[in-house]
Amino acid sequence: MSHEPWWSSAVFYQVYPRSFADSDGDGIGDLDGLTARLEHLTYLGVDAIWLNPVTVSPMADHGYDVADPRDIDPVFGGMAAIERLIAAAHQRGIKITMDVVPNHSSSQHPWFQAALAAGPGADARGRYYFRDGRGPLGELPPNNWTSVFGGPAWTRIVEPDGNPGQWYLHLFDAEQPDLNWEHPDVFDDFEKTLRFWLERGVDGFRIDVAHGMAKPSDLPDAKDDVKVLSHSDDDPRFNHPSVHEIHRGIRAIVDDYPGAVTIGEVWVMDNARWAEYLRADELHLGFNFRLTKIDFDATAIHDAIDNSLAATALENATPTWTLSNHDVGREVTRYGGGEAGLRRARAMAMVMLALPGAVFVYNGEELGLPDVLDLPEEVLQDPTWERSGHTERGRDRCRVPIPWSGEAPPFGFSTTADTWLPMPADWAALTVEKQREDPDSMLSFFRRALKMRRDRCEFAGGGLDWQAATRDTLIFRRRGGGLVCALNAGRRAMALPPGELILASAPLVDGKLPPDAAAWLV
Ligand code: TEU
C-alpha cells in the first residue's frame, strides 16, 4: 500500500466551465454539460478536475468576481447541478477541486454594497481597502498601484451624500474590490466557504492569487514600470509576509477533512520565497509557472525543471507541472503554432508527464488546440482589453469553447452557433469525435501517455538525474522507477539513449528521434 496522498502524482484536468460543454443552449458551458461529458475524462484517464469558478458572479472576470461564494451561479446550473457533478465524478473515481477566490469579492457582494452605503469610517468599509485620495480635494488615488488588467488599481466612489468621496483598491478589475484580511469577518466567512464545499464532498481547492490577500499597511508606491498581466517579486501589491498566517489558518481548516488538497496560485519567482507557501502547515501544492513562460528551447526547459525541483525540495514538497491555463495561453501557439507548434506541444506533454509530481492539463490541451489569435475585437470579453485602453487583447484567445463533434461551429459544444466566443470553422479536424477515431491524433496520444504514466512502475518515485546530452536535446532518468525521457529540441535527428522504447511523440527516422519530438524508454 502506498502512503502517498492521492494528489502527489495526480493528473488534474482543468475545466474552464464556460467553454467546456453547454447543456441548455445558451452558448455558455455549464455544469450539467460537464457532467454529461465526464466520459471524455474517463477515456482520457485523469484523476481529478480543477474547476474554474462557478459560484454566483456578475461575470465581470468570468467568475473570479464572486458575489456569493456558497452558491452556484444560475448560468452554470445552480446548486443542484454541482451536486449532480460531484456525485457523477466520484462514481467515476474522479476528484473535484474548486477554485476559491480569497483576495477579492465582486462589487455586487452584499459586503461591498453595504460598504458603499455605510459611509467613510464605518466598520463595513473595513472589510475592503477604502482610503481618502491624495491632493487638496482627494482627487488623486491613494498610491500609484495599477490593476493587473491595466489602469489604476483604485476607483473613486460617490458617497451616500452624492459627493465624490473615498477610493477603493482593486488589484484586478474595478468590479473586484480587494478584501481586507485584517478584518476578522473575512477569514470567518472564508472558513464557512471552505467547510461548505468540503461538507458537500469537494476534494480540495485551487486558491486564486494565493500570494495576494495581505498588503503592506502603509500601501507604499510601486515602481512605475509595472506591466499588464504580470508582476515581479519586488511588487508591493503581492507576496507580503503576513499572507502566510492566512495560509496557516486555511490549512488548519482543510486538515479537518482528510485527503482534501489545497493548490495555490503563487506567482513568486524567487525559490526561497515561493517555497514558504509550501511549508508543512501551509499549502499542499503550489503552481510553478516557469514552463508556461519559456520557448521550446532545451536549455530553458532544463533550467525550468531544475528550478521547480529545487524550489519544492526546499520544503520537501511535491512538484507540479503546467504548460498552459486560462491565463497564460496555449503551448501550441507559444511554440510557434501550426504543425511545428503541435509537434512540440506533443513532445512537451511527454516531458511533463515523465516528471515526478502532480500535473495539470488545461482543457483542449489534449486536443492540441491553438490560441485563437484573430478573435474580432467586438467579441473580446477579458476586462484586460478595456482596462488596457485596447492595447492588450487579453486571455480570451485561450478560452474558446471545446470542439466535440461535427463539421461546423458550434461543434457539439452547444445547440446554438452563437457561442460566448466564436469557434473557428477550421477546428473541424480537431474535434474529440474525429480525434478518437484517429490512433495518431493528439487525443489518442495523450490517452496512451496517461495510461502508461498510470500503469507502469517506471514512473514511480521522486527525483531525477540528467544524462549527457547535446546543447539542444535533453535526457533525464527518474531516480525511482528508472523511466528515461529524451527530448529533441534541435534541428538534427537525435540518437536515442539505451533502453526499450515505449512511446515516441513522432515516428523514429532511421532509428533516431526526429527534431521536435520526445521519447520514453525503460
Ligand atoms: O490570476 C491572477 C494573476 O495574477 C494573473 O492575472 C497573472 O498575473 C497573469 O495571468 C499572468 O499571466 C487569477 C486567475 O487565474 C485569473 O483568471 C483571474 O483573472 C485573476 O486571478 C483575478 O481573480
Coordinates of C-alpha atoms and ligand atoms in Angstrom, one line a residue:
M1 CA 0.0 0.0 0.0
S2 CA 1.3 3.4 -0.9
H3 CA 1.1 6.1 1.8
E4 CA 1.4 8.9 -0.6
P5 CA -1.6 11.2 -0.7
W6 CA -3.8 10.8 -3.9
W7 CA -2.7 14.2 -5.3
S8 CA 1.1 13.6 -5.1
S9 CA 1.2 12.2 -8.6
A10 CA -2.3 13.0 -9.8
V11 CA -3.2 14.3 -13.3
F12 CA -5.5 17.3 -12.8
Y13 CA -7.7 18.3 -15.7
Q14 CA -8.6 22.0 -15.7
V15 CA -12.1 22.7 -16.8
Y16 CA -12.9 26.2 -17.8
P17 CA -16.7 25.7 -17.4
R18 CA -17.9 28.4 -19.7
S19 CA -16.1 26.7 -22.5
F20 CA -16.4 23.0 -21.8
A21 CA -19.9 21.9 -22.7
D22 CA -23.3 23.7 -22.8
S23 CA -26.3 21.7 -21.8
D24 CA -29.0 24.3 -22.1
G25 CA -28.3 26.0 -25.4
D26 CA -27.4 29.5 -24.2
G27 CA -23.9 29.3 -25.8
I28 CA -22.2 29.2 -22.4
G29 CA -20.8 26.0 -20.9
D30 CA -22.3 24.7 -17.6
L31 CA -22.1 22.0 -15.0
D32 CA -24.6 19.7 -16.5
G33 CA -22.7 20.0 -19.7
L34 CA -19.6 18.9 -17.9
T35 CA -21.4 16.0 -16.1
A36 CA -22.7 14.8 -19.5
R37 CA -19.1 14.8 -20.8
L38 CA -17.4 13.1 -17.9
E39 CA -16.9 10.1 -20.1
H40 CA -14.2 12.1 -22.0
L41 CA -12.3 12.5 -18.8
T42 CA -12.6 8.8 -18.0
Y43 CA -11.5 8.0 -21.6
L44 CA -8.5 10.3 -21.2
G45 CA -7.7 8.8 -17.8
V46 CA -7.3 11.8 -15.4
D47 CA -7.6 11.7 -11.7
A48 CA -9.1 15.0 -10.7
I49 CA -10.9 18.1 -12.1
W50 CA -9.8 21.6 -11.3
L51 CA -13.0 23.6 -11.9
N52 CA -12.6 27.3 -12.6
P53 CA -15.0 29.4 -10.6
V54 CA -18.7 28.5 -10.8
T55 CA -20.1 30.4 -7.8
V56 CA -22.5 33.3 -8.1
S57 CA -21.0 36.1 -10.1
P58 CA -21.8 39.1 -12.3
M59 CA -19.1 37.6 -14.6
A60 CA -17.0 40.8 -14.9
D61 CA -14.0 38.4 -14.8
H62 CA -15.9 35.2 -15.6
G63 CA -16.5 34.0 -12.1
Y64 CA -13.3 35.5 -10.4
D65 CA -15.7 38.2 -9.2
V66 CA -17.7 36.3 -6.6
A67 CA -20.9 37.7 -5.2
D68 CA -21.9 34.6 -3.2
P69 CA -19.1 32.1 -2.6
R70 CA -21.6 29.5 -1.2
D71 CA -24.0 29.1 -4.1
I72 CA -23.6 28.2 -7.8
D73 CA -24.4 30.7 -10.5
P74 CA -27.6 30.0 -12.4
V75 CA -25.6 30.3 -15.7
F76 CA -23.7 27.1 -14.6
G77 CA -26.9 25.4 -13.3
G78 CA -27.2 26.3 -9.6
M79 CA -26.5 24.1 -6.6
A80 CA -28.4 21.0 -7.9
A81 CA -26.0 20.9 -10.9
I82 CA -22.9 20.8 -8.8
E83 CA -24.3 18.1 -6.6
R84 CA -25.0 16.1 -9.7
L85 CA -21.5 16.7 -10.9
I86 CA -19.8 15.7 -7.6
A87 CA -21.8 12.5 -7.4
A88 CA -21.2 11.6 -11.1
A89 CA -17.5 12.4 -10.9
H90 CA -17.0 10.4 -7.7
Q91 CA -18.8 7.5 -9.2
R92 CA -16.2 7.5 -11.9
G93 CA -13.4 7.9 -9.4
I94 CA -12.6 11.4 -10.4
K95 CA -12.0 14.0 -7.7
I96 CA -13.3 17.5 -7.8
T97 CA -11.3 20.6 -6.8
M98 CA -12.9 24.0 -6.9
D99 CA -11.5 27.5 -7.4
V100 CA -11.8 29.8 -4.4
V101 CA -11.1 33.5 -4.6
P102 CA -10.0 34.9 -1.3
N103 CA -8.2 38.1 -2.5
H104 CA -11.3 39.9 -3.6
S105 CA -15.0 39.8 -4.0
S106 CA -17.4 41.1 -6.6
S107 CA -18.5 44.7 -6.3
Q108 CA -22.0 43.1 -6.1
H109 CA -21.2 41.2 -3.0
P110 CA -23.5 42.3 -0.2
W111 CA -20.5 43.4 1.9
F112 CA -19.3 45.8 -0.8
Q113 CA -22.8 47.2 -1.3
A114 CA -23.0 47.7 2.5
A115 CA -19.6 49.4 2.5
L116 CA -20.7 51.8 -0.2
A117 CA -23.9 52.6 1.7
A118 CA -22.2 52.9 5.1
G119 CA -20.0 56.0 4.5
P120 CA -16.4 56.7 5.4
G121 CA -15.1 55.3 8.7
A122 CA -17.8 52.7 9.1
D123 CA -16.9 49.1 10.1
A124 CA -18.5 47.9 6.8
R125 CA -15.7 49.8 4.9
G126 CA -13.1 48.0 7.0
R127 CA -13.7 44.7 5.1
Y128 CA -12.2 46.3 2.0
Y129 CA -9.4 48.9 1.3
F130 CA -11.2 52.3 1.4
R131 CA -8.9 55.3 1.6
D132 CA -9.1 59.0 1.2
G133 CA -7.5 60.3 -2.0
R134 CA -4.4 62.5 -2.2
G135 CA -4.4 66.0 -3.5
P136 CA -6.3 69.0 -2.0
L137 CA -9.7 67.6 -2.9
G138 CA -8.8 63.9 -2.6
E139 CA -8.9 63.8 -6.3
L140 CA -5.8 61.7 -6.8
P141 CA -5.7 57.9 -6.0
P142 CA -4.1 57.0 -2.6
N143 CA -1.0 55.5 -4.3
N144 CA 0.3 54.7 -7.8
W145 CA -0.7 51.0 -7.9
T146 CA -2.0 49.7 -11.2
S147 CA -4.5 47.0 -11.8
V148 CA -3.1 43.7 -13.1
F149 CA -5.6 44.2 -16.0
G150 CA -4.3 47.8 -16.7
G151 CA -5.3 51.2 -15.5
P152 CA -5.3 52.4 -11.9
A153 CA -5.9 49.9 -9.0
W154 CA -8.1 52.5 -7.3
T155 CA -11.6 53.7 -8.2
R156 CA -13.3 56.7 -6.5
I157 CA -16.8 56.2 -5.3
V158 CA -19.7 58.6 -4.9
E159 CA -20.6 58.8 -1.2
P160 CA -24.1 58.3 0.0
D161 CA -24.4 62.2 0.2
G162 CA -23.9 62.3 -3.6
N163 CA -20.4 63.8 -3.5
P164 CA -17.2 62.2 -4.8
G165 CA -15.5 60.5 -1.8
Q166 CA -13.1 57.7 -0.9
W167 CA -11.3 55.4 -3.2
Y168 CA -11.2 51.6 -3.0
L169 CA -8.5 49.2 -4.0
H170 CA -8.8 46.6 -6.7
L171 CA -5.7 44.8 -7.9
F172 CA -7.8 43.4 -10.8
D173 CA -11.0 44.8 -12.3
A174 CA -12.9 47.6 -10.7
E175 CA -15.7 45.0 -10.2
Q176 CA -13.2 43.0 -8.0
P177 CA -12.6 45.1 -4.8
D178 CA -9.7 43.7 -2.7
L179 CA -10.8 42.2 0.7
N180 CA -9.0 43.4 3.8
W181 CA -7.9 40.2 5.6
E182 CA -7.1 42.1 8.7
H183 CA -10.9 42.4 9.3
P184 CA -11.9 39.3 11.3
D185 CA -15.1 38.8 9.2
V186 CA -13.1 38.0 6.1
F187 CA -11.4 34.9 7.5
D188 CA -14.5 33.7 9.3
D189 CA -16.5 33.9 6.1
F190 CA -13.8 32.1 4.1
E191 CA -13.8 29.4 6.7
K192 CA -17.5 29.0 6.2
T193 CA -17.0 28.8 2.4
L194 CA -14.3 26.1 2.7
R195 CA -16.3 24.0 5.1
F196 CA -19.5 24.5 3.0
W197 CA -17.9 22.9 -0.1
L198 CA -15.9 20.3 1.8
E199 CA -19.1 19.1 3.5
R200 CA -20.6 18.7 0.1
G201 CA -17.8 16.3 -1.0
V202 CA -15.4 18.6 -2.8
D203 CA -11.9 17.1 -2.6
G204 CA -9.9 20.4 -2.4
F205 CA -9.4 23.9 -3.7
R206 CA -7.3 25.8 -6.1
I207 CA -6.6 29.1 -4.3
D208 CA -6.7 32.1 -6.6
V209 CA -3.9 34.7 -6.1
A210 CA -2.7 32.8 -3.1
H211 CA 0.2 35.3 -2.8
G212 CA -2.2 38.2 -2.6
M213 CA -4.5 38.9 0.3
A214 CA -2.0 40.6 2.6
K215 CA -0.9 44.1 1.8
P216 CA 1.8 46.3 3.5
S217 CA 0.0 48.6 6.0
D218 CA 1.3 51.8 4.5
L219 CA 0.5 50.8 0.9
P220 CA 3.8 52.2 -0.5
D221 CA 4.0 53.2 -4.1
A222 CA 5.2 50.6 -6.6
K223 CA 7.9 51.1 -9.2
D224 CA 6.4 52.7 -12.2
D225 CA 7.3 50.2 -14.9
V226 CA 4.7 47.6 -14.0
K227 CA 3.3 45.7 -17.0
V228 CA -0.3 44.4 -17.6
L229 CA -0.9 40.7 -16.6
S230 CA 2.4 40.3 -14.9
H231 CA 4.4 41.4 -11.8
S232 CA 7.8 40.9 -10.3
D233 CA 8.8 39.8 -6.8
D234 CA 9.5 43.3 -5.5
D235 CA 6.0 44.4 -6.3
P236 CA 4.3 45.7 -3.0
R237 CA 0.9 44.5 -4.3
F238 CA 1.8 40.8 -3.7
N239 CA 3.6 38.4 -1.5
H240 CA 3.5 40.3 1.8
P241 CA 4.9 38.1 4.5
S242 CA 1.7 38.2 6.6
V243 CA 0.0 36.2 3.9
H244 CA 1.5 33.1 5.5
E245 CA -0.6 33.4 8.6
I246 CA -3.7 33.3 6.5
H247 CA -2.4 30.1 4.8
R248 CA -1.8 28.5 8.2
G249 CA -5.4 29.3 9.1
I250 CA -6.7 27.8 5.9
R251 CA -4.6 24.7 6.3
A252 CA -5.9 24.2 9.9
I253 CA -9.5 24.1 8.5
V254 CA -8.7 21.8 5.5
D255 CA -6.9 19.4 7.8
D256 CA -10.2 18.6 9.3
Y257 CA -11.1 16.8 6.0
P258 CA -8.5 14.1 5.4
G259 CA -7.4 13.8 1.8
A260 CA -8.5 17.4 0.9
V261 CA -5.9 19.3 -1.1
T262 CA -5.0 22.9 -1.5
I263 CA -3.2 24.2 -4.6
G264 CA -2.1 27.8 -4.5
E265 CA -1.7 30.1 -7.5
V266 CA 1.6 31.6 -6.4
W267 CA 3.2 34.0 -8.8
V268 CA 6.5 34.3 -7.0
M269 CA 9.7 33.7 -8.9
D270 CA 12.3 33.5 -6.0
N271 CA 12.5 29.9 -4.9
A272 CA 13.0 30.6 -1.2
R273 CA 10.0 32.9 -1.1
W274 CA 7.9 30.7 -3.2
A275 CA 8.7 27.6 -1.1
E276 CA 7.5 29.4 2.0
Y277 CA 3.9 28.8 0.8
L278 CA 4.6 25.0 0.9
R279 CA 5.7 24.7 4.5
A280 CA 4.1 21.8 6.2
D281 CA 1.4 23.9 7.7
E282 CA 0.5 25.9 4.6
L283 CA -0.4 24.8 1.1
H284 CA -0.2 21.2 -0.1
L285 CA 0.7 22.2 -3.7
G286 CA 1.8 25.4 -5.5
F287 CA 1.7 26.1 -9.2
N288 CA 5.1 26.6 -10.7
F289 CA 4.7 28.6 -13.9
R290 CA 8.2 28.5 -15.3
L291 CA 7.3 26.1 -18.1
T292 CA 4.5 28.4 -19.2
K293 CA 6.9 31.3 -19.7
I294 CA 9.6 29.7 -22.0
D295 CA 10.0 28.8 -25.6
F296 CA 10.7 25.3 -26.9
D297 CA 14.4 25.5 -26.0
A298 CA 16.3 22.7 -24.4
T299 CA 18.4 24.9 -22.1
A300 CA 15.3 26.9 -20.9
I301 CA 13.3 23.7 -20.3
H302 CA 16.2 22.0 -18.4
D303 CA 16.5 25.1 -16.2
A304 CA 12.8 25.4 -15.6
I305 CA 12.6 21.8 -14.5
D306 CA 15.7 22.0 -12.3
N307 CA 14.4 25.2 -10.8
S308 CA 11.0 23.8 -9.9
L309 CA 12.5 20.6 -8.4
A310 CA 14.9 22.8 -6.3
A311 CA 12.1 25.1 -5.2
T312 CA 9.9 22.2 -4.0
A313 CA 12.9 20.4 -2.4
L314 CA 13.4 23.4 -0.1
E315 CA 10.2 22.3 1.8
N316 CA 10.2 18.6 0.8
A317 CA 7.0 19.4 -1.1
T318 CA 5.5 17.8 -4.3
P319 CA 6.4 19.4 -7.6
T320 CA 3.7 20.5 -10.0
W321 CA 3.8 20.9 -13.8
T322 CA 1.8 23.1 -16.0
L323 CA 2.2 24.0 -19.7
S324 CA -0.9 26.2 -20.1
N325 CA -4.0 27.5 -18.4
H326 CA -6.8 30.0 -18.9
D327 CA -4.5 32.9 -18.2
V328 CA -1.2 32.2 -20.0
G329 CA -2.3 30.9 -23.4
R330 CA -1.8 27.6 -25.2
E331 CA 1.5 26.0 -25.8
V332 CA 0.9 25.0 -29.4
T333 CA 0.9 28.7 -30.2
R334 CA 3.7 29.6 -27.8
Y335 CA 5.9 27.0 -29.6
G336 CA 5.4 28.6 -33.0
G337 CA 1.9 27.4 -34.0
G338 CA 0.9 25.2 -37.0
E339 CA 2.4 21.7 -37.4
A340 CA 5.6 22.6 -35.6
G341 CA 3.8 24.0 -32.6
L342 CA 1.7 20.9 -32.5
R343 CA 4.7 18.6 -32.7
R344 CA 6.5 20.5 -30.0
A345 CA 3.4 20.5 -27.7
R346 CA 3.2 16.8 -28.1
A347 CA 6.8 16.4 -27.2
M348 CA 6.5 18.7 -24.2
A349 CA 3.4 16.8 -23.0
M350 CA 5.7 13.8 -22.8
V351 CA 8.3 15.7 -20.9
M352 CA 5.7 17.0 -18.4
L353 CA 4.1 13.6 -17.9
A354 CA 7.5 12.0 -17.3
L355 CA 8.3 14.3 -14.4
P356 CA 7.7 13.4 -10.8
G357 CA 4.8 15.1 -9.1
A358 CA 1.3 16.4 -10.0
V359 CA 0.4 17.5 -13.5
F360 CA -2.2 20.0 -14.7
V361 CA -3.7 19.6 -18.2
Y362 CA -5.8 22.5 -19.4
N363 CA -9.0 21.5 -21.3
G364 CA -8.2 21.4 -25.0
E365 CA -4.5 20.8 -24.5
E366 CA -5.3 17.1 -25.1
L367 CA -6.7 18.1 -28.5
G368 CA -3.7 20.2 -29.4
L369 CA -5.9 23.4 -29.6
P370 CA -4.0 26.6 -30.5
D371 CA -4.9 30.1 -29.2
V372 CA -7.4 31.8 -31.4
L373 CA -5.5 35.0 -32.2
D374 CA -7.9 36.5 -34.7
L375 CA -11.0 36.9 -32.5
P376 CA -12.8 40.1 -33.7
E377 CA -12.3 43.0 -31.3
E378 CA -16.0 43.3 -30.7
V379 CA -16.3 39.8 -29.1
L380 CA -13.4 40.3 -26.7
Q381 CA -14.6 39.9 -23.1
D382 CA -11.5 39.8 -20.9
P383 CA -11.5 43.0 -18.8
T384 CA -7.9 43.5 -19.8
W385 CA -9.0 44.6 -23.2
E386 CA -11.0 47.6 -21.9
R387 CA -8.7 48.4 -19.0
S388 CA -5.5 48.4 -21.1
G389 CA -7.1 51.0 -23.4
H390 CA -7.4 48.4 -26.1
T391 CA -3.6 47.7 -26.2
E392 CA -3.7 44.2 -24.7
R393 CA -6.2 41.8 -26.2
G394 CA -6.1 39.7 -23.0
R395 CA -6.8 36.0 -22.4
D396 CA -9.9 35.2 -24.5
R397 CA -7.7 33.6 -27.1
C398 CA -7.2 30.6 -24.9
R399 CA -10.8 30.3 -23.7
V400 CA -12.6 29.5 -26.9
P401 CA -15.1 26.6 -26.4
I402 CA -14.1 23.0 -26.9
P403 CA -14.9 21.3 -30.3
W404 CA -16.6 18.0 -29.6
S405 CA -18.1 16.8 -32.9
G406 CA -19.4 17.6 -36.3
E407 CA -18.2 19.7 -39.2
A408 CA -19.0 23.2 -38.3
P409 CA -19.3 25.5 -35.2
P410 CA -20.6 25.0 -32.5
F411 CA -19.0 21.5 -33.0
G412 CA -21.3 19.9 -30.4
F413 CA -20.3 22.3 -27.7
S414 CA -23.8 23.8 -27.7
T415 CA -27.0 23.8 -29.7
T416 CA -26.6 27.4 -30.7
A417 CA -23.9 28.6 -33.1
D418 CA -24.0 31.9 -31.1
T419 CA -21.4 30.7 -28.5
W420 CA -20.0 33.1 -26.0
L421 CA -16.8 33.3 -28.0
P422 CA -17.0 32.3 -31.7
M423 CA -15.3 29.0 -32.6
P424 CA -13.0 28.8 -35.7
A425 CA -14.5 27.0 -38.6
D426 CA -11.2 25.2 -39.2
W427 CA -11.4 23.3 -36.0
A428 CA -13.4 20.5 -37.7
A429 CA -10.3 18.3 -37.8
L430 CA -9.7 18.9 -34.1
T431 CA -13.0 17.6 -32.6
V432 CA -13.0 15.0 -29.9
E433 CA -15.1 12.8 -32.3
K434 CA -12.5 12.9 -35.1
Q435 CA -9.5 12.5 -32.8
R436 CA -11.0 9.5 -31.1
E437 CA -11.2 7.7 -34.4
D438 CA -7.6 8.5 -35.3
P439 CA -5.0 6.5 -33.5
D440 CA -2.3 9.1 -34.4
S441 CA -4.3 12.1 -33.1
M442 CA -3.1 14.2 -30.2
L443 CA -6.0 12.9 -28.1
S444 CA -5.2 9.2 -28.8
F445 CA -1.6 10.0 -28.0
F446 CA -2.4 11.8 -24.7
R447 CA -4.6 8.9 -23.6
R448 CA -1.8 6.4 -24.3
A449 CA 0.7 8.5 -22.5
L450 CA -1.5 8.9 -19.5
K451 CA -2.2 5.2 -19.3
M452 CA 1.5 4.4 -19.3
R453 CA 2.1 7.0 -16.6
R454 CA -0.6 5.4 -14.5
D455 CA 0.2 1.8 -15.1
R456 CA 3.9 1.5 -15.4
C457 CA 6.2 1.1 -12.4
E458 CA 9.0 3.1 -14.1
F459 CA 7.1 6.3 -13.3
A460 CA 7.4 5.7 -9.6
G461 CA 9.4 7.8 -7.1
G462 CA 10.6 11.4 -6.8
G463 CA 13.7 12.9 -8.2
L464 CA 15.6 12.6 -11.5
D465 CA 19.1 12.6 -12.9
W466 CA 20.2 14.4 -16.0
Q467 CA 22.2 12.4 -18.5
A468 CA 24.7 13.6 -21.0
A469 CA 23.1 15.3 -24.0
T470 CA 23.9 17.8 -26.7
R471 CA 23.0 21.5 -26.2
D472 CA 19.6 21.3 -27.9
T473 CA 18.5 18.0 -26.5
L474 CA 17.9 16.7 -23.1
I475 CA 17.7 13.3 -21.4
F476 CA 16.7 12.6 -17.8
R477 CA 16.1 9.4 -15.8
R478 CA 13.6 9.0 -13.0
R479 CA 15.5 8.1 -9.9
G480 CA 12.8 5.7 -8.5
G481 CA 11.3 3.7 -11.4
G482 CA 14.1 4.4 -13.9
L483 CA 12.0 5.9 -16.8
V484 CA 14.2 7.7 -19.3
C485 CA 12.8 10.7 -21.2
A486 CA 14.6 12.2 -24.2
L487 CA 13.6 15.4 -25.9
N488 CA 15.0 16.7 -29.2
A489 CA 14.5 20.5 -29.4
G490 CA 17.2 20.8 -32.1
R491 CA 17.3 20.6 -35.9
R492 CA 19.0 17.2 -36.4
A493 CA 17.8 13.7 -35.5
M494 CA 19.0 12.5 -32.1
A495 CA 20.4 9.1 -31.2
L496 CA 18.2 7.5 -28.5
P497 CA 19.7 6.6 -25.2
P498 CA 19.9 2.8 -24.4
G499 CA 16.7 1.1 -23.4
E500 CA 13.4 -0.2 -24.7
L501 CA 11.3 2.5 -26.4
I502 CA 7.8 2.5 -25.0
L503 CA 6.5 5.7 -26.5
A504 CA 7.6 8.4 -29.0
S505 CA 5.8 11.6 -29.9
A506 CA 6.7 11.2 -33.6
P507 CA 7.9 8.2 -35.7
L508 CA 11.6 7.5 -35.5
V509 CA 13.6 8.2 -38.6
D510 CA 16.3 5.6 -39.2
G511 CA 16.1 4.6 -35.6
K512 CA 16.6 8.2 -34.4
L513 CA 14.4 10.7 -32.7
P514 CA 13.5 13.5 -35.2
P515 CA 13.5 17.2 -34.2
D516 CA 10.6 18.5 -32.1
A517 CA 10.0 15.1 -30.6
A518 CA 10.3 13.2 -27.3
A519 CA 10.7 9.5 -26.4
W520 CA 10.2 7.4 -23.3
L521 CA 12.5 4.4 -22.7
V522 CA 12.7 1.8 -19.9
Ligands
TEU1 O1 -4.9 35.2 -11.8 C1 -4.1 36.1 -11.1 C2 -2.9 36.7 -11.7 O2 -2.1 37.2 -11.0 C3 -2.9 36.6 -13.2 O3 -3.7 37.6 -13.7 C4 -1.5 36.7 -13.6 O4 -0.9 37.9 -13.2 C5 -1.4 36.7 -15.1 O5 -2.4 35.9 -15.7 C6 0.0 36.2 -15.6 O6 0.0 36.0 -16.9 C7 -6.0 34.7 -11.2 C8 -6.9 34.0 -12.2 O7 -6.2 32.8 -12.7 C9 -7.3 34.9 -13.3 O8 -8.0 34.2 -14.3 C10 -8.1 36.0 -12.7 O9 -8.5 36.9 -13.6 C11 -7.4 36.7 -11.5 O10 -6.8 35.8 -10.6 C12 -8.3 37.5 -10.7 O11 -9.1 36.8 -9.9

